[in-house]
């Protein structure tokens, strides 16, 4: 037994040497403090001679402690040295060779190189979006969507760093020099901005229903990509001809030669009132309040007239008219959408290739020089900066048609969603909202005036708006304002108002509104049953709480 400590010292000599080396090493100030200033490492008692079994056991315990400590310090020394190693250098050519799951997916940000192969399937925007950046810089993609440039995103990316670009190659594009939004138009300062890049904003409620027609500068703006700056003199619209017919290449002047048609149409984003769904459970999308809706008088050529000149007619089989915009991301991918051919060719549907908005040329934010206006249909199909029109057997393959703007059961989440299982949104459900008074406002006792808007998709007319001052216990019918609506062609909203006495002694009002259309569709009373992971189709009763001044 007396020989065992000596034997163990021989067996663990490398560890002991590591212990000595750890104490002698001073690779960095941090390591010096960590490895040599711990008071617990200093001997507190004289070393004793051990004899007998008891002493041998005690000796083993001390020796085990020292050996374990030596291993820890040796490992720490290794880590400290590894942390000081210069990062591996890669050339841009090396990075560009890693563009697929087989070779690995590498990207750069600034002068740093990242292997994000394992993250591709976890990317919130889908694998295809991240693979677009494979083998190159992230800056052009991050510039499109500001939410990427956040500390938590950079922290997540840092886990995948494998090195730096070589000094000869580390001059990478910056957000400023490659900013695709640098030429975006100026906007009205009253707009409530939901995102700057791409620009998305809604008018303040105080102005939204002041007039039946929404002024151009405060019309809600929904952009998915940078705004193109197009020359009206060189602009061309390409319309693919039917089999056996030539395609059309129309200038703005050519389009103006078609019979001009004017119509008042309300546009509403599918995400209008998404913020209310966000209060139930997290969704992905911009936090639109109640202002992602506006109304304008549009003028242009009927789509049915243009398609007829290109030789198109109704088909016995299902077909779709696909629209492609001239707004593109850094890869050249354009915004796209489609509508059924039957709607496009129906003169009663009044689908326009519009070049005027409220008597003026389209503003840049709203599609200059030409956009699609599809009355009664979700705003996502009203493609702006229109560049190409074609008739296809299938709907548009665009991400925004196939993988966005669809509604699902409240139980569906991002792990279980199957986008192919749901149709793309076309006509929107009946909708209404209160614009006056504002939530949280203090009103005077006496009479209260409640104002708002109501609209229904598919040309269905709003026939009634019910208003409650007590959270839905009792109801009163509001007065409808605005243009008379034609049967099956009620393309624009109805503004409404109710003037009613404030119940005596009330300190607070819980004001609620709900609309009914001519098919007797009515809004659901609460948000939770219609919640969906994209936060679209939010049309529950709108509620506003106000205080009553004593």
Coordinates of C-alpha atoms in Angstrom, one line a residue:
X1 CA 0.0 0.0 0.0
X2 CA 2.9 2.3 0.7
X3 CA 4.0 2.0 -3.0
X4 CA 0.6 3.0 -4.4
X5 CA 0.9 6.8 -4.2
X6 CA 4.2 6.6 -6.0
X7 CA 2.7 4.4 -8.6
X8 CA -0.3 6.8 -9.2
X9 CA 2.1 9.7 -9.5
X10 CA 3.9 7.8 -12.3
X11 CA 0.6 6.9 -14.0
X12 CA -0.7 10.5 -13.9
X13 CA 2.6 12.2 -14.6
X14 CA 1.2 13.9 -17.8
X15 CA -1.5 15.5 -15.7
X16 CA 0.9 16.7 -13.1
X17 CA 3.0 18.1 -15.8
X18 CA -0.1 19.8 -17.2
X19 CA -0.7 21.2 -13.7
X20 CA 2.8 22.7 -13.6
X21 CA 2.5 24.0 -17.1
X22 CA -0.8 25.6 -16.3
X23 CA 0.7 27.5 -13.4
X24 CA 3.7 28.6 -15.4
X25 CA 1.7 29.7 -18.5
X26 CA 0.6 33.3 -18.8
X27 CA -1.2 33.4 -22.2
X28 CA -3.4 36.3 -21.5
X29 CA -4.4 38.6 -18.7
X30 CA -7.7 36.8 -18.3
X31 CA -5.9 33.5 -18.0
X32 CA -3.4 34.8 -15.5
X33 CA -6.3 35.9 -13.3
X34 CA -8.2 32.7 -13.7
X35 CA -5.3 30.3 -13.4
X36 CA -3.1 31.8 -10.7
X37 CA -5.0 34.1 -8.4
X38 CA -7.3 31.7 -6.8
X39 CA -6.6 31.6 -3.1
X40 CA -7.9 28.0 -2.9
X41 CA -4.8 26.9 -4.8
X42 CA -2.4 28.1 -2.2
X43 CA -1.3 25.5 0.4
X44 CA -2.9 26.2 3.7
X45 CA -1.1 23.6 5.8
X46 CA 2.4 22.1 5.8
X47 CA 2.7 18.8 3.8
X48 CA 2.7 15.9 6.1
X49 CA 4.2 12.4 5.9
X50 CA 1.6 9.7 5.6
X51 CA 2.0 6.3 7.2
X52 CA -0.4 3.5 7.9
X53 CA -3.7 2.7 6.1
X54 CA -5.5 5.7 7.4
X55 CA -2.7 8.0 6.2
X56 CA -2.6 6.2 2.9
X57 CA -6.4 6.8 2.4
X58 CA -5.9 10.5 3.3
X59 CA -3.0 10.6 0.9
X60 CA -5.1 9.1 -1.9
X61 CA -7.8 11.8 -1.3
X62 CA -5.3 14.6 -1.5
X63 CA -3.7 13.1 -4.5
X64 CA -7.1 12.7 -6.2
X65 CA -7.9 16.3 -5.6
X66 CA -4.6 17.4 -7.0
X67 CA -4.9 15.2 -10.1
X68 CA -8.5 16.5 -10.7
X69 CA -7.4 20.1 -10.3
X70 CA -4.5 19.5 -12.6
X71 CA -6.8 18.1 -15.3
X72 CA -9.1 21.1 -15.0
X73 CA -6.3 23.6 -15.2
X74 CA -4.7 21.9 -18.1
X75 CA -8.0 21.9 -19.9
X76 CA -8.5 25.5 -19.1
X77 CA -5.1 26.3 -20.4
X78 CA -5.9 24.6 -23.6
X79 CA -9.1 26.6 -23.9
X80 CA -7.3 29.9 -23.3
X81 CA -4.7 29.1 -25.9
X82 CA -7.4 28.0 -28.4
X83 CA -9.3 31.3 -27.8
X84 CA -6.1 33.2 -28.7
X85 CA -5.6 31.4 -32.1
X86 CA -6.2 33.8 -35.0
X87 CA -9.4 33.0 -36.9
X88 CA -9.2 30.9 -40.0
X89 CA -9.1 33.0 -43.2
X90 CA -11.2 32.2 -46.2
X91 CA -11.3 33.7 -49.7
X92 CA -14.5 34.8 -51.4
X93 CA -14.0 32.0 -53.9
X94 CA -13.9 29.5 -51.1
X95 CA -17.1 30.9 -49.6
X96 CA -18.8 30.9 -53.0
X97 CA -18.2 27.2 -53.4
X98 CA -20.4 26.4 -50.5
X99 CA -23.9 27.0 -52.0
X100 CA -25.8 23.7 -51.4
X101 CA -26.6 21.2 -48.7
X102 CA -24.1 18.9 -50.2
X103 CA -21.2 21.3 -50.0
X104 CA -22.5 23.2 -47.0
X105 CA -24.2 26.6 -46.9
X106 CA -21.8 29.4 -46.1
X107 CA -22.5 33.2 -46.0
X108 CA -20.6 36.3 -45.0
X109 CA -21.5 39.4 -43.0
X110 CA -18.9 42.1 -43.1
X111 CA -15.6 40.3 -42.9
X112 CA -16.9 37.3 -41.0
X113 CA -17.7 33.9 -42.5
X114 CA -20.5 31.6 -41.2
X115 CA -21.5 28.0 -41.9
X116 CA -25.3 28.0 -41.6
X117 CA -25.9 24.6 -43.0
X118 CA -27.5 23.4 -39.8
X119 CA -29.7 26.5 -39.5
X120 CA -31.2 26.4 -43.0
X121 CA -34.2 24.2 -42.0
X122 CA -34.7 26.4 -38.9
X123 CA -34.8 29.7 -40.8
X124 CA -38.2 31.4 -39.9
X125 CA -38.6 32.6 -43.5
X126 CA -38.1 29.2 -44.9
X127 CA -35.1 27.3 -46.2
X128 CA -35.4 28.8 -49.7
X129 CA -34.9 32.3 -48.5
X130 CA -31.7 31.6 -46.7
X131 CA -30.3 29.5 -49.6
X132 CA -30.7 32.5 -51.8
X133 CA -27.8 34.1 -49.9
X134 CA -25.7 30.9 -50.1
X135 CA -22.0 31.5 -51.0
X136 CA -22.3 35.3 -50.7
X137 CA -23.0 38.3 -48.4
X138 CA -26.0 38.7 -46.3
X139 CA -26.1 42.5 -46.6
X140 CA -28.3 42.7 -49.7
X141 CA -30.9 40.5 -48.0
X142 CA -30.7 42.1 -44.6
X143 CA -31.1 45.5 -46.3
X144 CA -34.5 44.3 -47.7
X145 CA -35.8 43.4 -44.2
X146 CA -34.7 45.6 -41.3
X147 CA -35.8 43.1 -38.7
X148 CA -32.7 41.0 -39.5
X149 CA -30.4 43.7 -38.2
X150 CA -31.2 43.1 -34.5
X151 CA -28.9 42.1 -31.7
X152 CA -30.6 38.8 -31.1
X153 CA -30.3 37.9 -34.8
X154 CA -26.6 38.7 -34.7
X155 CA -26.1 36.7 -31.6
X156 CA -27.7 33.7 -33.2
X157 CA -25.6 34.1 -36.3
X158 CA -22.4 34.3 -34.2
X159 CA -22.9 30.6 -33.1
X160 CA -22.2 29.6 -36.7
X161 CA -19.0 31.6 -37.3
X162 CA -16.1 29.6 -38.8
X163 CA -13.6 32.4 -39.7
X164 CA -13.0 35.6 -41.5
X165 CA -12.6 36.7 -45.0
X166 CA -9.0 37.1 -46.1
X167 CA -7.8 40.7 -46.0
X168 CA -7.8 40.9 -49.8
X169 CA -11.5 39.9 -49.9
X170 CA -13.0 41.4 -46.8
X171 CA -14.3 44.6 -48.4
X172 CA -18.0 43.7 -48.3
X173 CA -21.1 45.7 -49.3
X174 CA -22.5 47.8 -46.5
X175 CA -26.1 48.6 -45.7
X176 CA -25.5 52.1 -46.9
X177 CA -23.7 51.5 -50.2
X178 CA -26.0 48.7 -51.2
X179 CA -29.2 50.2 -49.8
X180 CA -32.0 49.2 -52.2
X181 CA -34.4 51.7 -50.5
X182 CA -32.2 54.7 -51.0
X183 CA -34.5 55.9 -53.9
X184 CA -37.8 55.3 -52.1
X185 CA -40.2 58.3 -52.4
X186 CA -40.9 60.7 -49.6
X187 CA -43.9 60.0 -47.5
X188 CA -46.5 62.1 -45.6
X189 CA -45.3 62.6 -42.0
X190 CA -48.8 61.8 -40.6
X191 CA -48.6 58.2 -41.7
X192 CA -48.2 55.7 -38.8
X193 CA -45.2 53.6 -39.9
X194 CA -45.2 49.9 -39.3
X195 CA -41.9 49.2 -41.1
X196 CA -39.5 51.4 -43.0
X197 CA -37.8 48.8 -45.2
X198 CA -39.9 47.8 -47.0
X199 CA -42.2 50.8 -46.3
X200 CA -45.5 50.0 -44.7
X201 CA -47.8 52.5 -43.0
X202 CA -51.4 53.4 -42.3
X203 CA -53.2 56.7 -41.9
X204 CA -54.1 58.0 -38.5
X205 CA -57.6 57.2 -37.5
X206 CA -58.3 60.9 -37.0
X207 CA -58.0 61.3 -40.8
X208 CA -59.0 57.9 -42.1
X209 CA -62.8 58.5 -42.2
X210 CA -62.8 62.3 -42.4
X211 CA -63.6 61.9 -46.1
X212 CA -65.2 59.2 -48.2
X213 CA -62.2 59.2 -50.6
X214 CA -58.9 58.8 -48.9
X215 CA -56.4 61.5 -50.1
X216 CA -53.4 60.0 -51.9
X217 CA -50.7 61.1 -49.5
X218 CA -52.3 59.2 -46.5
X219 CA -53.7 56.2 -48.4
X220 CA -52.3 53.1 -46.6
X221 CA -49.1 51.8 -48.1
X222 CA -48.2 48.1 -48.3
X223 CA -44.9 47.4 -50.0
X224 CA -43.1 44.1 -50.0
X225 CA -39.9 45.2 -51.8
X226 CA -38.2 48.5 -52.7
X227 CA -40.2 50.9 -54.8
X228 CA -39.0 51.0 -58.4
X229 CA -38.4 54.3 -60.1
X230 CA -39.9 53.8 -63.6
X231 CA -39.7 56.1 -66.6
X232 CA -43.2 56.5 -68.1
X233 CA -41.8 57.1 -71.5
X234 CA -39.9 53.8 -71.6
X235 CA -42.4 51.8 -69.6
X236 CA -43.8 48.7 -71.3
X237 CA -46.5 46.2 -70.2
X238 CA -46.0 42.7 -71.6
X239 CA -49.3 40.7 -72.1
X240 CA -48.7 37.1 -73.2
X241 CA -51.0 36.3 -76.1
X242 CA -53.3 33.2 -76.2
X243 CA -52.1 30.3 -78.4
X244 CA -52.1 31.4 -82.0
X245 CA -52.2 35.1 -81.0
X246 CA -49.3 37.6 -80.8
X247 CA -48.3 39.0 -77.4
X248 CA -48.8 42.6 -76.6
X249 CA -46.1 45.1 -75.6
X250 CA -48.0 48.2 -74.4
X251 CA -46.6 51.6 -73.7
X252 CA -48.5 53.9 -71.3
X253 CA -49.9 55.7 -74.3
X254 CA -51.1 52.4 -75.8
X255 CA -52.9 51.5 -72.6
X256 CA -54.6 54.9 -72.5
X257 CA -56.1 54.2 -76.0
X258 CA -58.3 51.5 -74.5
X259 CA -61.7 52.8 -73.2
X260 CA -61.1 54.5 -69.9
X261 CA -63.1 53.1 -67.0
X262 CA -63.5 54.8 -63.6
X263 CA -64.6 53.1 -60.4
X264 CA -64.4 53.7 -56.6
X265 CA -62.8 50.8 -54.8
X266 CA -61.7 50.1 -51.2
X267 CA -58.4 48.3 -50.8
X268 CA -57.8 46.4 -47.6
X269 CA -54.7 44.5 -46.5
X270 CA -55.2 40.9 -45.4
X271 CA -53.4 41.8 -42.2
X272 CA -55.7 44.7 -41.2
X273 CA -56.3 44.6 -37.4
X274 CA -53.6 41.9 -37.0
X275 CA -52.5 43.7 -33.8
X276 CA -55.6 42.4 -32.1
X277 CA -54.7 38.8 -33.0
X278 CA -51.2 39.5 -31.6
X279 CA -52.8 40.1 -28.2
X280 CA -54.2 36.5 -28.2
X281 CA -51.0 34.8 -29.3
X282 CA -47.9 35.6 -31.3
X283 CA -48.2 35.8 -35.1
X284 CA -45.8 36.6 -37.9
X285 CA -46.5 39.8 -39.7
X286 CA -46.6 43.5 -39.4
X287 CA -48.7 44.8 -36.4
X288 CA -51.3 46.6 -38.5
X289 CA -54.0 48.4 -36.4
X290 CA -57.3 49.4 -38.0
X291 CA -55.8 51.6 -40.8
X292 CA -54.7 49.0 -43.4
X293 CA -57.7 50.0 -45.5
X294 CA -58.4 53.0 -47.7
X295 CA -60.6 54.1 -50.6
X296 CA -59.8 55.8 -53.9
X297 CA -61.3 56.5 -57.3
X298 CA -59.3 54.5 -59.8
X299 CA -59.2 54.9 -63.6
X300 CA -57.6 52.9 -66.4
X301 CA -58.3 50.2 -68.9
X302 CA -60.5 47.2 -68.2
X303 CA -58.4 44.0 -67.9
X304 CA -61.0 42.1 -69.9
X305 CA -60.5 44.5 -72.9
X306 CA -56.7 44.0 -72.9
X307 CA -56.9 40.3 -72.5
X308 CA -59.5 40.1 -75.3
X309 CA -57.1 42.0 -77.6
X310 CA -54.4 39.4 -76.7
X311 CA -56.8 36.6 -77.9
X312 CA -57.9 35.3 -74.5
X313 CA -61.3 34.0 -73.8
X314 CA -63.1 31.9 -71.1
X315 CA -61.9 28.3 -70.9
X316 CA -63.7 25.1 -70.1
X317 CA -60.9 24.3 -67.6
X318 CA -59.8 26.4 -64.6
X319 CA -57.3 29.1 -65.5
X320 CA -55.6 32.0 -63.8
X321 CA -54.4 35.4 -64.8
X322 CA -50.9 35.9 -63.3
X323 CA -49.5 39.3 -62.6
X324 CA -45.8 40.1 -62.2
X325 CA -44.6 43.4 -60.8
X326 CA -41.4 45.3 -61.6
X327 CA -40.5 45.5 -57.9
X328 CA -37.7 42.9 -57.3
X329 CA -35.4 41.7 -54.6
X330 CA -31.6 41.5 -55.0
X331 CA -31.9 38.2 -56.8
X332 CA -34.3 39.6 -59.4
X333 CA -37.3 37.8 -57.9
X334 CA -40.4 40.0 -58.6
X335 CA -43.6 40.3 -56.6
X336 CA -46.4 38.2 -58.1
X337 CA -50.0 37.2 -57.6
X338 CA -53.0 35.9 -59.6
X339 CA -56.8 35.9 -59.8
X340 CA -59.1 33.4 -61.6
X341 CA -59.5 34.0 -65.3
X342 CA -63.3 34.0 -65.0
X343 CA -63.1 37.2 -62.8
X344 CA -60.5 38.9 -65.0
X345 CA -62.7 38.4 -68.2
X346 CA -66.0 39.4 -66.5
X347 CA -66.8 43.0 -67.4
X348 CA -69.1 43.1 -64.4
X349 CA -66.1 42.4 -62.1
X350 CA -64.5 45.7 -63.4
X351 CA -60.9 44.6 -62.9
X352 CA -58.6 47.5 -64.0
X353 CA -55.2 48.1 -65.2
X354 CA -55.2 51.5 -63.5
X355 CA -53.0 54.5 -64.3
X356 CA -54.9 57.1 -62.3
X357 CA -55.7 57.4 -58.6
X358 CA -58.1 60.2 -57.5
X359 CA -57.7 62.0 -60.8
X360 CA -53.9 62.0 -60.7
X361 CA -51.2 59.7 -62.1
X362 CA -50.5 56.9 -59.6
X363 CA -48.1 57.9 -56.9
X364 CA -44.9 55.8 -56.9
X365 CA -45.9 54.1 -53.6
X366 CA -49.1 53.0 -55.2
X367 CA -47.9 51.5 -58.4
X368 CA -46.8 54.2 -60.9
X369 CA -47.2 54.0 -63.8
X370 CA -49.7 51.0 -63.9
X371 CA -51.2 48.7 -61.3
X372 CA -53.9 46.1 -61.1
X373 CA -57.1 47.0 -59.2
X374 CA -59.3 44.0 -58.4
X375 CA -62.5 45.2 -56.8
X376 CA -63.7 43.2 -53.8
X377 CA -60.5 41.2 -53.5
X378 CA -57.7 41.3 -50.9
X379 CA -55.0 44.0 -51.5
X380 CA -52.3 41.4 -52.1
X381 CA -53.7 40.6 -55.6
X382 CA -53.7 44.3 -56.6
X383 CA -50.1 44.0 -58.1
X384 CA -48.3 47.4 -58.4
X385 CA -45.7 48.5 -60.9
X386 CA -47.2 45.9 -63.3
X387 CA -44.8 44.5 -65.8
X388 CA -46.2 41.3 -67.1
X389 CA -49.6 39.6 -67.5
X390 CA -50.1 36.0 -68.6
X391 CA -52.9 33.4 -68.5
X392 CA -51.8 30.1 -66.9
X393 CA -53.3 26.7 -66.0
X394 CA -52.2 27.2 -62.4
X395 CA -52.2 30.2 -60.0
X396 CA -49.0 32.2 -59.7
X397 CA -46.1 30.4 -58.2
X398 CA -45.1 33.5 -56.3
X399 CA -44.3 33.1 -52.6
X400 CA -47.0 35.7 -51.9
X401 CA -49.6 33.6 -53.7
X402 CA -48.6 30.1 -52.6
X403 CA -46.9 30.5 -49.2
X404 CA -48.6 33.6 -47.7
X405 CA -52.0 35.2 -47.3
X406 CA -53.8 32.1 -46.4
X407 CA -56.0 31.3 -43.3
X408 CA -55.7 28.3 -41.1
X409 CA -57.3 26.7 -38.1
X410 CA -56.3 28.2 -34.7
X411 CA -54.6 24.9 -33.8
X412 CA -52.2 25.1 -36.8
X413 CA -48.7 26.3 -35.9
X414 CA -45.5 26.8 -37.9
X415 CA -44.5 23.1 -37.2
X416 CA -47.7 21.7 -38.6
X417 CA -48.7 24.2 -41.3
X418 CA -49.3 22.9 -44.8
X419 CA -49.7 25.8 -47.1
X420 CA -50.9 23.6 -50.0
X421 CA -53.9 22.6 -47.9
X422 CA -55.6 26.1 -48.0
X423 CA -56.7 28.2 -50.9
X424 CA -55.2 31.7 -51.4
X425 CA -57.3 34.5 -50.0
X426 CA -59.3 36.3 -52.7
X427 CA -62.5 37.9 -51.4
X428 CA -62.3 39.2 -47.8
X429 CA -65.0 38.7 -45.1
X430 CA -67.2 41.5 -43.8
X431 CA -65.4 44.1 -41.7
X432 CA -66.0 47.2 -39.6
X433 CA -64.0 49.3 -37.1
X434 CA -64.5 52.4 -34.9
X435 CA -62.4 55.4 -35.8
X436 CA -63.9 57.9 -33.3
X437 CA -63.7 58.1 -30.3
X438 CA -60.2 56.7 -29.8
X439 CA -59.5 53.8 -27.4
X440 CA -58.6 55.3 -23.9
X441 CA -60.0 58.7 -24.7
X442 CA -62.0 60.7 -22.2
X443 CA -65.3 62.0 -23.5
X444 CA -67.8 64.5 -22.1
X445 CA -71.1 63.4 -20.5
X446 CA -74.2 64.0 -22.6
X447 CA -74.1 62.7 -26.1
X448 CA -71.4 60.6 -27.7
X449 CA -70.7 60.4 -31.5
X450 CA -69.3 57.2 -32.7
X451 CA -67.8 56.9 -36.3
X452 CA -66.2 54.3 -38.3
X453 CA -66.1 52.3 -41.6
X454 CA -67.6 49.1 -42.8
X455 CA -66.8 47.0 -45.9
X456 CA -67.3 43.5 -47.3
X457 CA -65.5 41.6 -50.0
X458 CA -66.8 40.2 -53.2
X459 CA -69.0 43.2 -54.0
X460 CA -71.4 42.4 -51.1
X461 CA -73.0 45.6 -49.8
X462 CA -73.0 46.5 -46.1
X463 CA -76.7 46.8 -45.1
X464 CA -76.3 47.5 -41.4
X465 CA -73.8 48.5 -38.7
X466 CA -74.8 47.8 -35.2
X467 CA -73.2 49.7 -32.3
X468 CA -73.2 49.0 -28.6
X469 CA -72.2 51.3 -25.8
X470 CA -72.2 48.5 -23.1
X471 CA -70.0 45.8 -24.6
X472 CA -72.7 44.1 -26.6
X473 CA -75.5 43.8 -24.2
X474 CA -77.7 46.3 -26.1
X475 CA -77.5 47.5 -29.7
X476 CA -78.4 50.5 -31.9
X477 CA -78.2 50.8 -35.7
X478 CA -75.8 53.4 -37.0
X479 CA -76.5 55.7 -39.9
X480 CA -74.7 54.8 -43.1
X481 CA -73.0 57.5 -45.2
X482 CA -71.2 57.5 -48.5
X483 CA -72.1 56.4 -52.0
X484 CA -75.0 54.2 -52.7
X485 CA -73.9 50.7 -53.3
X486 CA -74.9 48.7 -56.4
X487 CA -76.1 45.1 -56.0
X488 CA -73.1 42.7 -56.3
X489 CA -70.9 45.7 -57.1
X490 CA -70.4 47.2 -53.7
X491 CA -66.7 47.7 -54.2
X492 CA -66.3 50.6 -51.7
X493 CA -66.8 50.9 -48.0
X494 CA -69.6 52.6 -46.1
X495 CA -68.8 55.2 -43.5
X496 CA -71.2 55.3 -40.6
X497 CA -71.9 57.2 -37.4
X498 CA -74.1 57.0 -34.4
X499 CA -75.0 59.8 -32.0
X500 CA -76.4 58.5 -28.7
X501 CA -76.8 59.7 -25.2
X502 CA -74.3 58.5 -22.6
X503 CA -76.2 56.5 -20.0
X504 CA -76.5 58.5 -16.7
X505 CA -73.9 57.6 -14.1
X506 CA -71.6 55.7 -16.5
X507 CA -67.9 56.3 -15.8
X508 CA -66.8 54.2 -18.7
X509 CA -68.2 53.0 -22.1
X510 CA -67.3 49.8 -23.8
X511 CA -68.1 50.6 -27.4
X512 CA -68.5 47.8 -29.9
X513 CA -69.4 47.7 -33.6
X514 CA -70.3 44.9 -36.0
X515 CA -71.4 45.0 -39.6
X516 CA -73.8 42.9 -41.6
X517 CA -73.6 42.5 -45.4
X518 CA -76.3 41.7 -47.9
X519 CA -75.6 37.9 -47.6
X520 CA -76.3 38.4 -43.9
X521 CA -72.7 37.6 -43.1
X522 CA -71.8 39.1 -39.7
X523 CA -68.6 39.6 -37.8
X524 CA -67.6 37.1 -35.1
X525 CA -67.8 38.4 -31.6
X526 CA -64.2 37.5 -30.4
X527 CA -60.8 37.1 -31.9
X528 CA -59.6 33.9 -30.4
X529 CA -61.7 31.5 -32.5
X530 CA -60.5 33.1 -35.7
X531 CA -56.8 33.4 -34.7
X532 CA -54.3 32.1 -37.2
X533 CA -50.6 31.9 -37.4
X534 CA -50.3 34.7 -40.1
X535 CA -52.8 37.0 -38.3
X536 CA -54.9 37.5 -41.4
X537 CA -58.7 37.9 -41.8
X538 CA -59.0 39.6 -38.4
X539 CA -62.6 40.8 -38.4
X540 CA -64.0 40.3 -34.9
X541 CA -66.2 42.9 -33.3
X542 CA -64.1 46.1 -32.9
X543 CA -64.0 47.4 -29.3
X544 CA -63.1 50.7 -27.9
X545 CA -63.1 51.7 -24.2
X546 CA -63.5 55.3 -23.2
X547 CA -63.8 57.2 -19.9
X548 CA -66.6 59.6 -19.2
X549 CA -65.7 62.9 -17.7
X550 CA -67.5 63.5 -14.3

